[in-house]
Amino acid sequence: MRKGIIYYHVGESLESYFLIKSVTKGVASNGKPFLTIILSDHTGEIEAKLWSCSPEDEATFVSKSIVHIIGDVSEYRGKNQLKIKSIRPTTALDHVKVADFVRSAPLDPEEMLSQINQFIFDISNANIQRITRHLVKKHEKMFLESPAATKNHHEFVSGLAYHVVSMLELAKSIAALYPSLDTDLLYAGVILHDLGKVRELSGPIDTSYTIEGKLLGHISIIVTEIVETANELGIESEEVLLLQHLVLSHHSKGEWGSPKAPLIREAEILHMIDNIDAKMNMMDRALERVQPGEFSERVRALDNRSFYKPSFHEKPLDV
Amino acid sequence: MRKGIIYYHVGESLESYFLIKSVTKGVASNGKPFLTIILSDHTGEIEAKLWSCSPEDEATFVSKSIVHIIGDVSEYRGKNQLKIKSIRPTTALDHVKVADFVRSAPLDPEEMLSQINQFIFDISNANIQRITRHLVKKHEKMFLESPAATKNHHEFVSGLAYHVVSMLELAKSIAALYPSLDTDLLYAGVILHDLGKVRELSGPIDTSYTIEGKLLGHISIIVTEIVETANELGIESEEVLLLQHLVLSHHSKGEWGSPKAPLIREAEILHMIDNIDAKMNMMDRALERVQPGEFSERVRALDNRSFYKPSFHEKPLDV
Amino acid sequence: MRKGIIYYHVGESLESYFLIKSVTKGVASNGKPFLTIILSDHTGEIEAKLWSCSPEDEATFVSKSIVHIIGDVSEYRGKNQLKIKSIRPTTALDHVKVADFVRSAPLDPEEMLSQINQFIFDISNANIQRITRHLVKKHEKMFLESPAATKNHHEFVSGLAYHVVSMLELAKSIAALYPSLDTDLLYAGVILHDLGKVRELSGPIDTSYTIEGKLLGHISIIVTEIVETANELGIESEEVLLLQHLVLSHHSKGEWGSPKAPLIREAEILHMIDNIDAKMNMMDRALERVQPGEFSERVRALDNRSFYKPSFHEKPLDV
Amino acid sequence: MRKGIIYYHVGESLESYFLIKSVTKGVASNGKPFLTIILSDHTGEIEAKLWSCSPEDEATFVSKSIVHIIGDVSEYRGKNQLKIKSIRPTTALDHVKVADFVRSAPLDPEEMLSQINQFIFDISNANIQRITRHLVKKHEKMFLESPAATKNHHEFVSGLAYHVVSMLELAKSIAALYPSLDTDLLYAGVILHDLGKVRELSGPIDTSYTIEGKLLGHISIIVTEIVETANELGIESEEVLLLQHLVLSHHSKGEWGSPKAPLIREAEILHMIDNIDAKMNMMDRALERVQPGEFSERVRALDNRSFYKPSFHEKPLDV
Amino acid sequence: MRKGIIYYHVGESLESYFLIKSVTKGVASNGKPFLTIILSDHTGEIEAKLWSCSPEDEATFVSKSIVHIIGDVSEYRGKNQLKIKSIRPTTALDHVKVADFVRSAPLDPEEMLSQINQFIFDISNANIQRITRHLVKKHEKMFLESPAATKNHHEFVSGLAYHVVSMLELAKSIAALYPSLDTDLLYAGVILHDLGKVRELSGPIDTSYTIEGKLLGHISIIVTEIVETANELGIESEEVLLLQHLVLSHHSKGEWGSPKAPLIREAEILHMIDNIDAKMNMMDRALERVQPGEFSERVRALDNRSFYKPSFHEKPLDV
Amino acid sequence: MRKGIIYYHVGESLESYFLIKSVTKGVASNGKPFLTIILSDHTGEIEAKLWSCSPEDEATFVSKSIVHIIGDVSEYRGKNQLKIKSIRPTTALDHVKVADFVRSAPLDPEEMLSQINQFIFDISNANIQRITRHLVKKHEKMFLESPAATKNHHEFVSGLAYHVVSMLELAKSIAALYPSLDTDLLYAGVILHDLGKVRELSGPIDTSYTIEGKLLGHISIIVTEIVETANELGIESEEVLLLQHLVLSHHSKGEWGSPKAPLIREAEILHMIDNIDAKMNMMDRALERVQPGEFSERVRALDNRSFYKPSFHEKPLDV
């Protein structure tokens, strides 16, 4: 695999393919237009400037296209920047595809779907099982592609499904230790809790919030779909209410976005499992390139903490 | 009209009818059972003790029955208490009915419905009008009976409809001053914002929260019904989204129960109108029996403040 | 009217008059001095750089002077910037005056004064009326010119009077719905609540806080003036106390600047009316150039929210 | 001196004089009226019940009268209570006076006044000195009598003056260590900071808040008086502004009642000196009857903490 | 096993043994002394009054003695109370021992110690293992007896060890899912995190805080012991620092008692495991006697929430 | 003494010696490397750019070396910047030493040590005195050199000792006014409270936090050393507990870093003295170059306040 862009140091030259994540046009102090291009590969991104660009350049180098670039890595205001020596659009002959340039979950979507379906199969309460299965089916394609967030944690292709699979494993081992937990409710809660993100987020690449995402949020979206599904399946029972409650309360507090605090055991545990998986993902990301005996960068979503890697832990791989 | 129970002073005797609001059984220090009965009329309530009660007493004097009582008003731990000299159940011959013993809105339900329907008629956007009309129709009976809360403000029969009617008037005069406000959205928001309370609360007498009220809350309940209604009416347009947003955000902040803050002008104003009407209701209640130049009791829902009646304002009526 | 500066796009050229709002001197990397000039007109402002400026330039292009400029609109760090091709001071022959370059209230000051006086006339309590009238008279000139703030809302010439006039209309319609409100107190509260800003703020152009503004604040300033006025008019009655309380408590909470929470009905409503008018002003500003179906910029003073314009609302005018 | 009421234990009998602090009438379960009387002496207070009281009793045993009592100390719900065996009003022949029954400052009022006047004399800035002297003169009688609060700290006769004297000593020694402090401002700030309490509080016995105390608070009251005094003395200078600022900001934060945070050094130090003296007073009170090696009762005004007396500190006196 | 005291209803009679938890002496309104005795058994406690007690009674019925009682269950102010008909101290002939009257962990102490030792054995880092083993050995007796708290969760004999054993199981299954976690640090953190409670709390019966518990807290106590142990074992390495950090940060935030937030992965997870186990314990306790379809009492330590038992879950056992 | 760097204005030239505080390498837009050098002297620091630097430059101009520079003061983004015309390393012939380039306490270290020792001598409790003396001895060298913080207050060479000396003087004068304070505990608390900073901070120049500083903090570090010292000296008494408590609680609240709130009088006063000295130091720094009648820059550590220098106070010296 090619050396990822985040592994280049200031002063190095490179010749490589990149996916254009976004492009902004500016006018330089000499009055000429230029493009600020965010280039990305499977490891991360870098900013590049294309000075004195022509109208053709503007039309060619657009978001989500793949380009071939020769350039040098320099530094501007403390961040790496790519000085472009040559840039060209790619064709079929380059044999490159978008999927090669995005970060994605370490598991295959089909594999994750199969694991999730196994958990659904293990739900013994028929009402809970049918509603959960129906909603997963309904959103299957997007569910397998969507990130779990625009930033912070699991913000990559298939991040949502990967987050759910990890949480299901956690749920299973915790429930094994506390027999009072109802695994039917807990598994369904895990599978449905963030499913509204398939409508809240714009999709796997250059993810942003949709209008309904901003005005309603993923919690309200899926709460309503649970009721619609129950209506459709002719289910009228307390399970419908409890599934709604599990989703509604999974952020735990009003100030974190949940209009109701968890009022059943499984809702409280769902919140904590969600937290553990998100935090492990963020801490692992923060520490992955840190040397033993050193501190990571600050992580805003974790109270701006900077994490320490013990001096007797292993060194990171330098790809 | 009979002199209401809240107007009696310690030392007075009375002979009157009351609605039993609740009954609790206890065992006295002499080992005999007794009943603690909360009696209510259209002005308020008083606690009474029925000492050495028989099994028949227990079976007769139950919640929501009407009784005839002769007794004296005494005082216990700073609160009035009724010493029962004689108590008997009522029959058809007493010509009393539950409705005479509950506090209710100063307007007639039919009158309020007619006013609300006029506002619905004034909504020019057909999608908004149809959804609003449909939901009011669907819950009409309960909507006209329900209180707006279990305590704090508009906690009386038809309190919900009365709160909505007052807010509609406020909405109308404010919108007249700010032409950028869309009255279609604003009126619909006012009418729907608390409609979920018909399922969140148990009904007009001795009101408590239902199970779905506790697990979902009135906001989620009606948000889902808006979508169900739109589906039923075949409406698929941004108005559905905005009506949901108006309801979702009307408590303004996460810690006050809204998972989304208001993001359209009408949602922000809806929240403020709701606040003004609730606060005027609470302040008027607190001050209604206060003498000029004195302070009211503390009002917990208003940051525990005690309000002042200017010395040049009018004296309260002593019914 | 000339096309306002905020309506120019990157790449356009312009020839126009501007008011200099502020000037800062810098030294460029080539060692030569340059001026950073903030130019303003009645719609907003733009930054311009005058490179290699002479001592005469420094003496000529000073704050609050009007200049004639030919230049191009470019972009720097995401904000528009004006590249100056030619700049000269103006003379009487240019027929321009400062008043043409500042944003001001949509109503004429005399018209606003007349409306406010009508409300004062409607105050039936003589003590309240005399104190209010006296203070408005005393500060009349500044009251009609002053903005209501240095930023956020009503931050334009005559913004204070405009804010008061809008609030009086609101007060009138709300009081019509809640008869327990004392309009004498409420109108006087509205008129006096921010009057201390005539001493807290430096005046209508390039507004900043005065020393006494910073050390005392507009609330304390006017509370003291109410007492001085009462002394002067020989008024000794509870009304003096209540007018002070209305002003003191109009920010509602200690953390928002009010040393006392509202303890009379009119004070609570005064706070809410103030809020409604300020928020409508800010939301209207934020949305005025937003296209239907899009979100505004974030508004810091409104909890950093970004507001949505429904897709079926009207497009903004593009002057 | 007589043994104070707080030093009696359950089971002891007593014959003594007390000041009636307050009286409440109740009706017992046998239907007869009774009085709940709070009796006080120079050390504290105790509750007593006068059962089956006559109308004469009600007329005789009123607040602020002195009575002679024979009784036994018993216990009710964890607090001492006095069982009255005999009670009679006192006459001139008893040779008792109210002043003997109230807790007061350990220094003589005249002595405190003389110390305060010495500090005023040491203020070299004539404007500051004249305003301070004038206000102390104006309120001299009340200033020397008033408590500093209704509860928490210095809540005794002359508590206000005593608090000021202690703070002046603190101010003097701190200013000696930090030469950048202006002792003129600091001394005047100390003397004036709580002077508004002479109007905020009802006086030295059974202290409560006045109406203007509740609606304005002691800070606003004295800020206005500073300006009135300056007007009267014909002083127009920055000192007037700074004295107002010192008083306004001495609670430090909005949520603690100060509309402005301290913005000059002396204001910041004034706040801290106020805090030290109040806290020392509260901690000394809490610990005065605690045995070494034990914890005090919780002190609500000190974050509900319970303080420890080291085991090697001295035992309290048992009067 | 005898029917536990919490399973008795008002009106039932009983003859049983109880452990006296605490005794308080009072004086009744008739002037005679009485004892308020808190009686406890393995399920909970009940208040009883011993009226007109003799000095011998006072000397006999003391805290931590076992008594034989015949009485009736009555009710006072909403709580059960035991009316004593006969009470006598017990002797060897009664064959009762304190251990039979206290609630304790469902596992045997020796069994728990053996499980904990197995985890210590699994720690591969010699420094971490030795320090952990040494501290467990040092406090072994108290560690196996101590509750984990005075109230809220695991507040029973051996509660501390039981909490640790549950957390170790949780740690093991979570670490199996997240390979970046260092189980050496995590297991040691779990074992040591609350070990300071053996000095912070007074012991297993009628648990209170010790003086050093109040002045230092269990966190500081054990942090210091970790260093003392390392000194004693001659260990000077980063492990000592990390073990201290794990303990210091396990409450996660300053306001929850941790002077440092977790800065290594294992510290963050330790905090979350602690939370899960404490919350499961509290929720299980709250719901154990609740009927399906009903809500529990409010749980103060869980944000005062009242938890719901789904209507399709099992009924509680009624012992 | 040379004119300090903070006294230079834009446009002035200089020839002077500086200590290099830090160096960062960058690559300019022309592809050539450059150095960003932070130069410091005894008054403050300035940024300089060394363009097109050679590998020798990189090796020569390193952190903590002293250089001789000729250059001009220009301005970049609102801050002064030094344009280097000539730069060379220094040799013994330049007769310059690091100590000349750092800000340090106004008192001589030996003088401060002697004052601190006098206070230790005044501690009459032998246990307290011995522990305190032992710890001061143990860390004497670092204690006399260390700053009290990395920024905010006393962030200069010997700042820690200077802070302690000032606090001791404060403690002495406050204890003279409140005889209930135990000066033994108070003096020892002052001397030990920040002593952990000798291990928490990296030393006097370019101060940063050590790893143990970040993971444990100065409070935990010295609490443990107090116990180690007591063990070593064979002291086992309550004094050891109280010294730990004084240090533990000196930040007063959990959210400010203290796991225990102050529970003895001396701990509460220690916190307040610490606050006074830190705030006086920060306010004096903020105001030292402010003209009378003007406001200082905002001080982040003092709630972002900007302080006012009264117009009748003295002008600052312009060195």
Short mmCIF file of C-alpha atoms in Angstrom, two decimals, chain F residues 17-179:
data_model
loop_
_atom_site.label_atom_id
_atom_site.label_comp_id
_atom_site.label_asym_id
_atom_site.label_seq_id
_atom_site.Cartn_x
_atom_site.Cartn_y
_atom_site.Cartn_z
CA TYR F 17 22.08 40.39 23.82
CA PHE F 18 19.22 37.90 24.19
CA LEU F 19 18.62 34.45 25.59
CA ILE F 20 17.02 32.09 23.05
CA LYS F 21 13.95 30.67 24.75
CA SER F 22 12.83 28.37 21.96
CA VAL F 23 13.44 27.72 18.27
CA THR F 24 11.12 26.17 15.67
CA LYS F 25 12.13 25.29 12.13
CA GLY F 26 9.81 26.02 9.20
CA VAL F 27 9.91 25.90 5.41
CA ALA F 28 9.04 29.13 3.63
CA SER F 29 6.89 29.39 0.54
CA ASN F 30 10.08 29.64 -1.51
CA GLY F 31 11.01 26.20 -0.21
CA LYS F 32 13.87 27.43 1.98
CA PRO F 33 14.11 26.60 5.68
CA PHE F 34 13.83 29.35 8.29
CA LEU F 35 13.92 29.59 12.07
CA THR F 36 11.31 31.17 14.33
CA ILE F 37 13.24 32.23 17.41
CA ILE F 38 11.74 33.43 20.68
CA LEU F 39 14.26 35.82 22.22
CA SER F 40 14.01 36.82 25.85
CA ASP F 41 15.62 39.20 28.32
CA HIS F 42 14.84 40.08 31.96
CA THR F 43 11.68 41.99 30.99
CA GLY F 44 9.98 39.69 28.50
CA GLU F 45 10.25 38.25 25.02
CA ILE F 46 9.94 38.94 21.27
CA GLU F 47 9.60 36.74 18.20
CA ALA F 48 12.20 36.91 15.44
CA LYS F 49 12.49 35.16 12.05
CA LEU F 50 15.85 34.01 10.68
CA TRP F 51 15.13 33.48 6.98
CA SER F 52 17.04 31.09 4.70
CA CYS F 53 18.98 29.60 7.56
CA SER F 54 21.88 27.24 7.00
CA PRO F 55 22.41 23.90 8.77
CA GLU F 56 25.10 25.67 10.83
CA ASP F 57 22.57 28.26 11.94
CA GLU F 58 20.29 25.48 13.08
CA ALA F 59 23.09 23.90 15.08
CA THR F 60 24.23 27.20 16.60
CA PHE F 61 21.09 29.02 17.53
CA VAL F 62 19.53 26.60 19.97
CA SER F 63 17.34 26.96 23.02
CA LYS F 64 19.04 28.41 26.13
CA SER F 65 22.03 29.86 24.23
CA ILE F 66 22.77 33.59 24.35
CA VAL F 67 23.07 35.58 21.11
CA HIS F 68 24.07 39.07 20.08
CA ILE F 69 21.63 40.73 17.70
CA ILE F 70 21.30 43.88 15.62
CA GLY F 71 17.82 44.46 14.29
CA ASP F 72 14.67 46.56 13.91
CA VAL F 73 11.39 46.24 15.78
CA SER F 74 8.49 45.81 13.35
CA GLU F 75 4.95 44.56 13.84
CA TYR F 76 3.13 41.44 12.64
CA ARG F 77 -0.53 40.64 13.35
CA GLY F 78 -0.70 43.06 16.25
CA LYS F 79 2.44 41.88 18.01
CA ASN F 80 5.98 43.22 17.91
CA GLN F 81 8.46 41.21 15.86
CA LEU F 82 12.21 41.61 15.54
CA LYS F 83 13.72 41.88 12.05
CA ILE F 84 17.23 40.43 12.40
CA LYS F 85 19.96 42.29 10.56
CA SER F 86 22.80 40.45 12.22
CA ILE F 87 22.99 37.59 14.68
CA ARG F 88 25.97 35.84 16.27
CA PRO F 89 26.56 33.42 19.12
CA THR F 90 28.34 34.79 22.19
CA THR F 91 31.56 33.68 23.81
CA ALA F 92 33.18 34.18 27.17
CA LEU F 93 34.42 37.53 25.87
CA ASP F 94 30.90 38.86 25.79
CA HIS F 95 30.67 38.57 29.59
CA VAL F 96 27.02 37.59 29.58
CA LYS F 97 25.34 34.85 31.62
CA VAL F 98 21.91 33.21 31.56
CA ALA F 99 20.92 34.68 34.92
CA ASP F 100 20.98 38.18 33.38
CA PHE F 101 18.24 37.27 30.95
CA VAL F 102 15.55 35.86 33.12
CA ARG F 103 12.97 37.55 35.25
CA SER F 104 13.41 36.71 38.90
CA ALA F 105 12.04 37.51 42.31
CA PRO F 106 12.84 40.94 43.76
CA LEU F 107 14.44 39.31 46.81
CA ASP F 108 17.67 37.37 47.02
CA PRO F 109 17.19 33.58 47.46
CA GLU F 110 19.41 33.48 50.53
CA GLU F 111 17.46 36.31 52.09
CA MET F 112 14.19 34.49 51.42
CA LEU F 113 15.51 31.23 52.85
CA SER F 114 16.54 33.03 55.98
CA GLN F 115 13.09 34.55 56.38
CA ILE F 116 11.39 31.19 55.84
CA ASN F 117 13.70 29.56 58.36
CA GLN F 118 12.75 32.21 60.91
CA PHE F 119 9.09 31.27 60.50
CA ILE F 120 9.96 27.57 60.84
CA PHE F 121 11.82 28.48 64.00
CA ASP F 122 8.65 30.17 65.29
CA ILE F 123 6.63 26.94 64.96
CA SER F 124 6.33 25.70 68.52
CA ASN F 125 4.83 22.27 67.83
CA ALA F 126 7.86 20.01 67.46
CA ASN F 127 6.24 17.53 65.08
CA ILE F 128 5.07 20.23 62.73
CA GLN F 129 8.38 22.03 62.89
CA ARG F 130 10.49 18.93 62.21
CA ILE F 131 8.47 17.77 59.22
CA THR F 132 8.45 21.23 57.70
CA ARG F 133 12.14 21.83 58.25
CA HIS F 134 13.02 18.42 56.83
CA LEU F 135 11.08 18.96 53.61
CA VAL F 136 12.44 22.45 53.05
CA LYS F 137 15.97 21.12 53.55
CA LYS F 138 15.37 18.18 51.23
CA HIS F 139 14.28 20.39 48.35
CA GLU F 140 16.19 23.53 49.30
CA LYS F 141 18.00 24.13 46.03
CA MET F 142 14.98 23.64 43.79
CA PHE F 143 12.68 25.43 46.22
CA LEU F 144 14.78 28.58 45.96
CA GLU F 145 14.99 28.45 42.14
CA SER F 146 11.57 27.25 41.08
CA PRO F 147 8.85 29.52 39.71
CA ALA F 148 5.43 29.16 41.33
CA ALA F 149 3.74 28.38 38.01
CA THR F 150 4.30 28.16 34.26
CA LYS F 151 2.20 31.25 33.73
CA ASN F 152 -0.33 33.54 35.46
CA HIS F 153 1.45 34.44 38.71
CA HIS F 154 4.97 34.28 40.16
CA GLU F 155 6.12 32.62 36.93
CA PHE F 156 9.73 33.71 37.33
CA VAL F 157 12.95 32.42 38.83
CA SER F 158 12.51 31.99 42.61
CA GLY F 159 8.82 32.80 42.21
CA LEU F 160 7.85 29.92 44.47
CA ALA F 161 9.97 31.08 47.40
CA TYR F 162 8.87 34.67 46.88
CA HIS F 163 5.21 33.61 46.91
CA VAL F 164 5.81 31.69 50.15
CA VAL F 165 7.58 34.61 51.83
CA SER F 166 4.75 37.01 50.93
CA MET F 167 2.14 34.56 52.17
CA LEU F 168 3.99 34.07 55.45
CA GLU F 169 3.86 37.80 56.10
CA LEU F 170 0.16 37.80 55.30
CA ALA F 171 -0.40 34.78 57.52
CA LYS F 172 1.37 36.50 60.38
CA SER F 173 -0.69 39.68 60.21
CA ILE F 174 -4.01 37.86 59.77
CA ALA F 175 -3.27 35.47 62.64
CA ALA F 176 -2.54 38.49 64.82
CA LEU F 177 -6.15 39.61 64.25
CA TYR F 178 -7.83 36.22 64.74
CA PRO F 179 -6.41 34.56 67.85
#
